[in-house]
């Protein structure tokens, strides 16, 4: 992919291609392009990681999404709420409610404010695992934080 030596690709070109892979449900290609960026002189951006993580989410590959989150932490980039939400959603897709809940706790430890999407994704993971007590706890936390739940 993209091996023409006359082409000079920047992060924007890679990001667009990774996003296309995400939309085409080609998570392996998205990860491959991110790896190429890491090996080349084109540093990945938050958008690069976000698109690759979202591709893993859509492909129901939560382990790869978490792996990319961990990789991102070793770069100079700081994961944001959108990145965490994509990872939590990937865990929900994989019915990994405990990992989703762990990511929520991690967000709070690194001083990121979870939003409605964050809580909805963790609650969805709890729902799929029949962990209704934890879902109710999270709903109460949302109310305390004055976050208005949408249709969960």
JSON list of C-alpha atoms in Angstrom, two decimals:
[
{"chain": "A", "resi": 1, "resn": "UNK", "atom": "CA", "xyz": [0.00, 0.00, 0.00]},
{"chain": "A", "resi": 2, "resn": "UNK", "atom": "CA", "xyz": [1.24, 3.46, -0.88]},
{"chain": "A", "resi": 3, "resn": "UNK", "atom": "CA", "xyz": [4.73, 2.36, -1.96]},
{"chain": "A", "resi": 4, "resn": "UNK", "atom": "CA", "xyz": [5.38, 4.73, -4.88]},
{"chain": "A", "resi": 5, "resn": "UNK", "atom": "CA", "xyz": [8.78, 6.30, -4.10]},
{"chain": "A", "resi": 6, "resn": "UNK", "atom": "CA", "xyz": [7.74, 9.53, -5.84]},
{"chain": "A", "resi": 7, "resn": "UNK", "atom": "CA", "xyz": [4.94, 10.13, -3.37]},
{"chain": "A", "resi": 8, "resn": "UNK", "atom": "CA", "xyz": [5.61, 12.14, -0.25]},
{"chain": "A", "resi": 9, "resn": "UNK", "atom": "CA", "xyz": [2.87, 11.33, 2.19]},
{"chain": "A", "resi": 10, "resn": "UNK", "atom": "CA", "xyz": [2.07, 13.38, 5.24]},
{"chain": "A", "resi": 11, "resn": "UNK", "atom": "CA", "xyz": [-0.02, 12.59, 8.30]},
{"chain": "A", "resi": 12, "resn": "UNK", "atom": "CA", "xyz": [-3.15, 13.94, 6.60]},
{"chain": "A", "resi": 13, "resn": "UNK", "atom": "CA", "xyz": [-2.82, 11.45, 3.72]},
{"chain": "A", "resi": 14, "resn": "UNK", "atom": "CA", "xyz": [-2.22, 8.56, 6.12]},
{"chain": "A", "resi": 15, "resn": "UNK", "atom": "CA", "xyz": [-5.10, 9.66, 8.37]},
{"chain": "A", "resi": 16, "resn": "UNK", "atom": "CA", "xyz": [-7.49, 9.80, 5.43]},
{"chain": "A", "resi": 17, "resn": "UNK", "atom": "CA", "xyz": [-6.41, 6.33, 4.33]},
{"chain": "A", "resi": 18, "resn": "UNK", "atom": "CA", "xyz": [-6.69, 4.88, 7.84]},
{"chain": "A", "resi": 19, "resn": "UNK", "atom": "CA", "xyz": [-10.17, 6.44, 8.12]},
{"chain": "A", "resi": 20, "resn": "UNK", "atom": "CA", "xyz": [-11.13, 4.86, 4.81]},
{"chain": "A", "resi": 21, "resn": "UNK", "atom": "CA", "xyz": [-9.95, 1.50, 6.16]},
{"chain": "A", "resi": 22, "resn": "UNK", "atom": "CA", "xyz": [-12.08, 2.09, 9.25]},
{"chain": "A", "resi": 23, "resn": "UNK", "atom": "CA", "xyz": [-15.15, 2.81, 7.16]},
{"chain": "A", "resi": 24, "resn": "UNK", "atom": "CA", "xyz": [-14.40, -0.21, 4.97]},
{"chain": "A", "resi": 25, "resn": "UNK", "atom": "CA", "xyz": [-14.02, -2.41, 8.06]},
{"chain": "A", "resi": 26, "resn": "UNK", "atom": "CA", "xyz": [-10.43, -3.23, 7.19]},
{"chain": "A", "resi": 27, "resn": "UNK", "atom": "CA", "xyz": [-8.94, -3.04, 10.69]},
{"chain": "A", "resi": 28, "resn": "UNK", "atom": "CA", "xyz": [-5.81, -5.00, 9.72]},
{"chain": "A", "resi": 29, "resn": "UNK", "atom": "CA", "xyz": [-4.96, -2.45, 7.03]},
{"chain": "A", "resi": 30, "resn": "UNK", "atom": "CA", "xyz": [-5.62, 0.43, 9.43]},
{"chain": "A", "resi": 31, "resn": "UNK", "atom": "CA", "xyz": [-3.16, -1.04, 11.93]},
{"chain": "A", "resi": 32, "resn": "UNK", "atom": "CA", "xyz": [-0.67, -1.72, 9.14]},
{"chain": "A", "resi": 33, "resn": "UNK", "atom": "CA", "xyz": [-0.76, 1.89, 8.00]},
{"chain": "A", "resi": 34, "resn": "UNK", "atom": "CA", "xyz": [-0.29, 3.11, 11.56]},
{"chain": "A", "resi": 35, "resn": "UNK", "atom": "CA", "xyz": [2.74, 0.82, 11.85]},
{"chain": "A", "resi": 36, "resn": "UNK", "atom": "CA", "xyz": [4.14, 2.24, 8.61]},
{"chain": "A", "resi": 37, "resn": "UNK", "atom": "CA", "xyz": [3.74, 5.74, 10.03]},
{"chain": "A", "resi": 38, "resn": "UNK", "atom": "CA", "xyz": [5.63, 4.72, 13.17]},
{"chain": "A", "resi": 39, "resn": "UNK", "atom": "CA", "xyz": [8.48, 3.30, 11.05]},
{"chain": "A", "resi": 40, "resn": "UNK", "atom": "CA", "xyz": [8.64, 6.27, 8.69]},
{"chain": "A", "resi": 41, "resn": "UNK", "atom": "CA", "xyz": [9.35, 9.91, 9.39]},
{"chain": "A", "resi": 42, "resn": "UNK", "atom": "CA", "xyz": [5.63, 10.64, 9.52]},
{"chain": "A", "resi": 43, "resn": "UNK", "atom": "CA", "xyz": [4.62, 10.75, 13.18]},
{"chain": "A", "resi": 44, "resn": "UNK", "atom": "CA", "xyz": [1.08, 9.53, 13.82]},
{"chain": "A", "resi": 45, "resn": "UNK", "atom": "CA", "xyz": [-1.43, 11.95, 15.31]},
{"chain": "A", "resi": 46, "resn": "UNK", "atom": "CA", "xyz": [-4.31, 11.48, 17.73]},
{"chain": "A", "resi": 47, "resn": "UNK", "atom": "CA", "xyz": [-6.49, 11.21, 14.61]},
{"chain": "A", "resi": 48, "resn": "UNK", "atom": "CA", "xyz": [-4.30, 8.38, 13.27]},
{"chain": "A", "resi": 49, "resn": "UNK", "atom": "CA", "xyz": [-4.65, 6.39, 16.46]},
{"chain": "A", "resi": 50, "resn": "UNK", "atom": "CA", "xyz": [-8.36, 7.24, 16.80]},
{"chain": "A", "resi": 51, "resn": "UNK", "atom": "CA", "xyz": [-9.18, 6.01, 13.31]},
{"chain": "A", "resi": 52, "resn": "UNK", "atom": "CA", "xyz": [-7.19, 2.79, 13.78]},
{"chain": "A", "resi": 53, "resn": "UNK", "atom": "CA", "xyz": [-8.81, 2.15, 17.18]},
{"chain": "A", "resi": 54, "resn": "UNK", "atom": "CA", "xyz": [-12.26, 2.79, 15.68]},
{"chain": "A", "resi": 55, "resn": "UNK", "atom": "CA", "xyz": [-11.46, 0.33, 12.90]},
{"chain": "A", "resi": 56, "resn": "UNK", "atom": "CA", "xyz": [-10.67, -2.29, 15.55]},
{"chain": "A", "resi": 57, "resn": "UNK", "atom": "CA", "xyz": [-13.90, -1.42, 17.35]},
{"chain": "A", "resi": 58, "resn": "UNK", "atom": "CA", "xyz": [-15.94, -1.89, 14.18]},
{"chain": "A", "resi": 59, "resn": "UNK", "atom": "CA", "xyz": [-14.13, -5.16, 13.53]},
{"chain": "A", "resi": 60, "resn": "UNK", "atom": "CA", "xyz": [-14.91, -6.32, 17.09]},
{"chain": "A", "resi": 61, "resn": "UNK", "atom": "CA", "xyz": [-11.23, -6.67, 17.94]},
{"chain": "A", "resi": 62, "resn": "UNK", "atom": "CA", "xyz": [-11.09, -5.14, 21.40]},
{"chain": "A", "resi": 63, "resn": "UNK", "atom": "CA", "xyz": [-7.62, -6.55, 22.22]},
{"chain": "A", "resi": 64, "resn": "UNK", "atom": "CA", "xyz": [-6.10, -4.74, 19.25]},
{"chain": "A", "resi": 65, "resn": "UNK", "atom": "CA", "xyz": [-7.89, -1.52, 20.23]},
{"chain": "A", "resi": 66, "resn": "UNK", "atom": "CA", "xyz": [-6.44, -1.76, 23.74]},
{"chain": "A", "resi": 67, "resn": "UNK", "atom": "CA", "xyz": [-3.02, -2.54, 22.27]},
{"chain": "A", "resi": 68, "resn": "UNK", "atom": "CA", "xyz": [-3.16, 0.63, 20.19]},
{"chain": "A", "resi": 69, "resn": "UNK", "atom": "CA", "xyz": [-4.19, 2.65, 23.25]},
{"chain": "A", "resi": 70, "resn": "UNK", "atom": "CA", "xyz": [-1.17, 1.28, 25.11]},
{"chain": "A", "resi": 71, "resn": "UNK", "atom": "CA", "xyz": [1.08, 2.02, 22.12]},
{"chain": "A", "resi": 72, "resn": "UNK", "atom": "CA", "xyz": [-0.26, 5.57, 21.96]},
{"chain": "A", "resi": 73, "resn": "UNK", "atom": "CA", "xyz": [0.73, 6.10, 25.61]},
{"chain": "A", "resi": 74, "resn": "UNK", "atom": "CA", "xyz": [4.36, 5.41, 24.65]},
{"chain": "A", "resi": 75, "resn": "UNK", "atom": "CA", "xyz": [4.35, 8.19, 22.06]},
{"chain": "A", "resi": 76, "resn": "UNK", "atom": "CA", "xyz": [4.26, 11.88, 22.87]},
{"chain": "A", "resi": 77, "resn": "UNK", "atom": "CA", "xyz": [0.49, 11.82, 22.25]},
{"chain": "A", "resi": 78, "resn": "UNK", "atom": "CA", "xyz": [-2.05, 11.88, 25.06]},
{"chain": "A", "resi": 79, "resn": "UNK", "atom": "CA", "xyz": [-5.21, 9.80, 24.59]},
{"chain": "A", "resi": 80, "resn": "UNK", "atom": "CA", "xyz": [-8.35, 11.92, 24.82]},
{"chain": "A", "resi": 81, "resn": "UNK", "atom": "CA", "xyz": [-11.97, 11.12, 25.66]},
{"chain": "A", "resi": 82, "resn": "UNK", "atom": "CA", "xyz": [-12.72, 10.12, 22.06]},
{"chain": "A", "resi": 83, "resn": "UNK", "atom": "CA", "xyz": [-9.85, 7.60, 22.07]},
{"chain": "A", "resi": 84, "resn": "UNK", "atom": "CA", "xyz": [-10.99, 6.10, 25.37]},
{"chain": "A", "resi": 85, "resn": "UNK", "atom": "CA", "xyz": [-14.60, 6.00, 24.18]},
{"chain": "A", "resi": 86, "resn": "UNK", "atom": "CA", "xyz": [-13.60, 4.04, 21.08]},
{"chain": "A", "resi": 87, "resn": "UNK", "atom": "CA", "xyz": [-11.64, 1.55, 23.23]},
{"chain": "A", "resi": 88, "resn": "UNK", "atom": "CA", "xyz": [-14.52, 1.20, 25.69]},
{"chain": "A", "resi": 89, "resn": "UNK", "atom": "CA", "xyz": [-16.94, 0.66, 22.80]},
{"chain": "A", "resi": 90, "resn": "UNK", "atom": "CA", "xyz": [-14.62, -2.00, 21.41]},
{"chain": "A", "resi": 91, "resn": "UNK", "atom": "CA", "xyz": [-14.69, -3.73, 24.81]},
{"chain": "A", "resi": 92, "resn": "UNK", "atom": "CA", "xyz": [-18.49, -3.50, 24.83]},
{"chain": "A", "resi": 93, "resn": "UNK", "atom": "CA", "xyz": [-18.57, -5.12, 21.37]},
{"chain": "A", "resi": 94, "resn": "UNK", "atom": "CA", "xyz": [-16.41, -7.91, 22.77]},
{"chain": "A", "resi": 95, "resn": "UNK", "atom": "CA", "xyz": [-18.59, -8.25, 25.88]},
{"chain": "A", "resi": 96, "resn": "UNK", "atom": "CA", "xyz": [-15.61, -7.32, 28.05]},
{"chain": "A", "resi": 97, "resn": "UNK", "atom": "CA", "xyz": [-17.49, -5.31, 30.70]},
{"chain": "A", "resi": 98, "resn": "UNK", "atom": "CA", "xyz": [-14.66, -5.47, 33.28]},
{"chain": "A", "resi": 99, "resn": "UNK", "atom": "CA", "xyz": [-12.09, -4.08, 30.83]},
{"chain": "A", "resi": 100, "resn": "UNK", "atom": "CA", "xyz": [-14.56, -1.36, 29.80]},
{"chain": "A", "resi": 101, "resn": "UNK", "atom": "CA", "xyz": [-15.04, -0.46, 33.44]},
{"chain": "A", "resi": 102, "resn": "UNK", "atom": "CA", "xyz": [-11.25, -0.48, 34.01]},
{"chain": "A", "resi": 103, "resn": "UNK", "atom": "CA", "xyz": [-10.82, 1.99, 31.15]},
{"chain": "A", "resi": 104, "resn": "UNK", "atom": "CA", "xyz": [-13.46, 4.25, 32.69]},
{"chain": "A", "resi": 105, "resn": "UNK", "atom": "CA", "xyz": [-11.50, 4.20, 35.97]},
{"chain": "A", "resi": 106, "resn": "UNK", "atom": "CA", "xyz": [-8.27, 4.87, 34.08]},
{"chain": "A", "resi": 107, "resn": "UNK", "atom": "CA", "xyz": [-9.81, 7.92, 32.42]},
{"chain": "A", "resi": 108, "resn": "UNK", "atom": "CA", "xyz": [-10.65, 9.32, 35.83]},
{"chain": "A", "resi": 109, "resn": "UNK", "atom": "CA", "xyz": [-7.12, 8.60, 37.11]},
{"chain": "A", "resi": 110, "resn": "UNK", "atom": "CA", "xyz": [-5.60, 10.60, 34.24]},
{"chain": "A", "resi": 111, "resn": "UNK", "atom": "CA", "xyz": [-8.08, 13.45, 34.80]},
{"chain": "A", "resi": 112, "resn": "UNK", "atom": "CA", "xyz": [-10.24, 12.96, 31.73]},
{"chain": "A", "resi": 113, "resn": "UNK", "atom": "CA", "xyz": [-13.93, 13.62, 32.29]},
{"chain": "A", "resi": 114, "resn": "UNK", "atom": "CA", "xyz": [-16.08, 10.76, 30.99]},
{"chain": "A", "resi": 115, "resn": "UNK", "atom": "CA", "xyz": [-19.04, 11.91, 28.93]},
{"chain": "A", "resi": 116, "resn": "UNK", "atom": "CA", "xyz": [-22.45, 10.43, 28.14]},
{"chain": "A", "resi": 117, "resn": "UNK", "atom": "CA", "xyz": [-20.90, 8.32, 25.38]},
{"chain": "A", "resi": 118, "resn": "UNK", "atom": "CA", "xyz": [-18.36, 6.88, 27.83]},
{"chain": "A", "resi": 119, "resn": "UNK", "atom": "CA", "xyz": [-20.97, 5.84, 30.36]},
{"chain": "A", "resi": 120, "resn": "UNK", "atom": "CA", "xyz": [-23.34, 4.55, 27.69]},
{"chain": "A", "resi": 121, "resn": "UNK", "atom": "CA", "xyz": [-20.60, 2.30, 26.30]},
{"chain": "A", "resi": 122, "resn": "UNK", "atom": "CA", "xyz": [-19.68, 0.90, 29.73]},
{"chain": "A", "resi": 123, "resn": "UNK", "atom": "CA", "xyz": [-23.36, 0.38, 30.57]},
{"chain": "A", "resi": 124, "resn": "UNK", "atom": "CA", "xyz": [-23.81, -1.38, 27.23]},
{"chain": "A", "resi": 125, "resn": "UNK", "atom": "CA", "xyz": [-20.92, -3.70, 28.08]},
{"chain": "A", "resi": 126, "resn": "UNK", "atom": "CA", "xyz": [-22.53, -4.42, 31.46]},
{"chain": "A", "resi": 127, "resn": "UNK", "atom": "CA", "xyz": [-25.86, -5.08, 29.76]},
{"chain": "A", "resi": 128, "resn": "UNK", "atom": "CA", "xyz": [-24.34, -7.62, 27.38]},
{"chain": "A", "resi": 129, "resn": "UNK", "atom": "CA", "xyz": [-22.70, -9.42, 30.32]},
{"chain": "A", "resi": 130, "resn": "UNK", "atom": "CA", "xyz": [-25.87, -9.31, 32.45]},
{"chain": "A", "resi": 131, "resn": "UNK", "atom": "CA", "xyz": [-24.09, -7.25, 35.10]},
{"chain": "A", "resi": 132, "resn": "UNK", "atom": "CA", "xyz": [-27.13, -5.12, 35.85]},
{"chain": "A", "resi": 133, "resn": "UNK", "atom": "CA", "xyz": [-26.01, -4.03, 39.34]},
{"chain": "A", "resi": 134, "resn": "UNK", "atom": "CA", "xyz": [-22.93, -2.30, 37.89]},
{"chain": "A", "resi": 135, "resn": "UNK", "atom": "CA", "xyz": [-25.07, -0.73, 35.15]},
{"chain": "A", "resi": 136, "resn": "UNK", "atom": "CA", "xyz": [-27.36, 0.75, 37.80]},
{"chain": "A", "resi": 137, "resn": "UNK", "atom": "CA", "xyz": [-24.35, 2.07, 39.75]},
{"chain": "A", "resi": 138, "resn": "UNK", "atom": "CA", "xyz": [-23.05, 3.76, 36.61]},
{"chain": "A", "resi": 139, "resn": "UNK", "atom": "CA", "xyz": [-26.43, 5.30, 35.89]},
{"chain": "A", "resi": 140, "resn": "UNK", "atom": "CA", "xyz": [-26.41, 6.78, 39.41]},
{"chain": "A", "resi": 141, "resn": "UNK", "atom": "CA", "xyz": [-22.88, 8.14, 38.85]},
{"chain": "A", "resi": 142, "resn": "UNK", "atom": "CA", "xyz": [-24.05, 9.77, 35.63]},
{"chain": "A", "resi": 143, "resn": "UNK", "atom": "CA", "xyz": [-26.88, 11.48, 37.46]},
{"chain": "A", "resi": 144, "resn": "UNK", "atom": "CA", "xyz": [-24.49, 12.71, 40.18]},
{"chain": "A", "resi": 145, "resn": "UNK", "atom": "CA", "xyz": [-22.25, 14.13, 37.45]},
{"chain": "A", "resi": 146, "resn": "UNK", "atom": "CA", "xyz": [-25.34, 15.80, 35.93]},
{"chain": "A", "resi": 147, "resn": "UNK", "atom": "CA", "xyz": [-24.94, 13.88, 32.70]},
{"chain": "A", "resi": 148, "resn": "UNK", "atom": "CA", "xyz": [-28.26, 13.21, 31.05]},
{"chain": "A", "resi": 149, "resn": "UNK", "atom": "CA", "xyz": [-28.43, 9.64, 29.77]},
{"chain": "A", "resi": 150, "resn": "UNK", "atom": "CA", "xyz": [-29.60, 9.16, 26.22]},
{"chain": "A", "resi": 151, "resn": "UNK", "atom": "CA", "xyz": [-31.29, 5.99, 25.03]},
{"chain": "A", "resi": 152, "resn": "UNK", "atom": "CA", "xyz": [-28.96, 3.37, 26.46]}
]
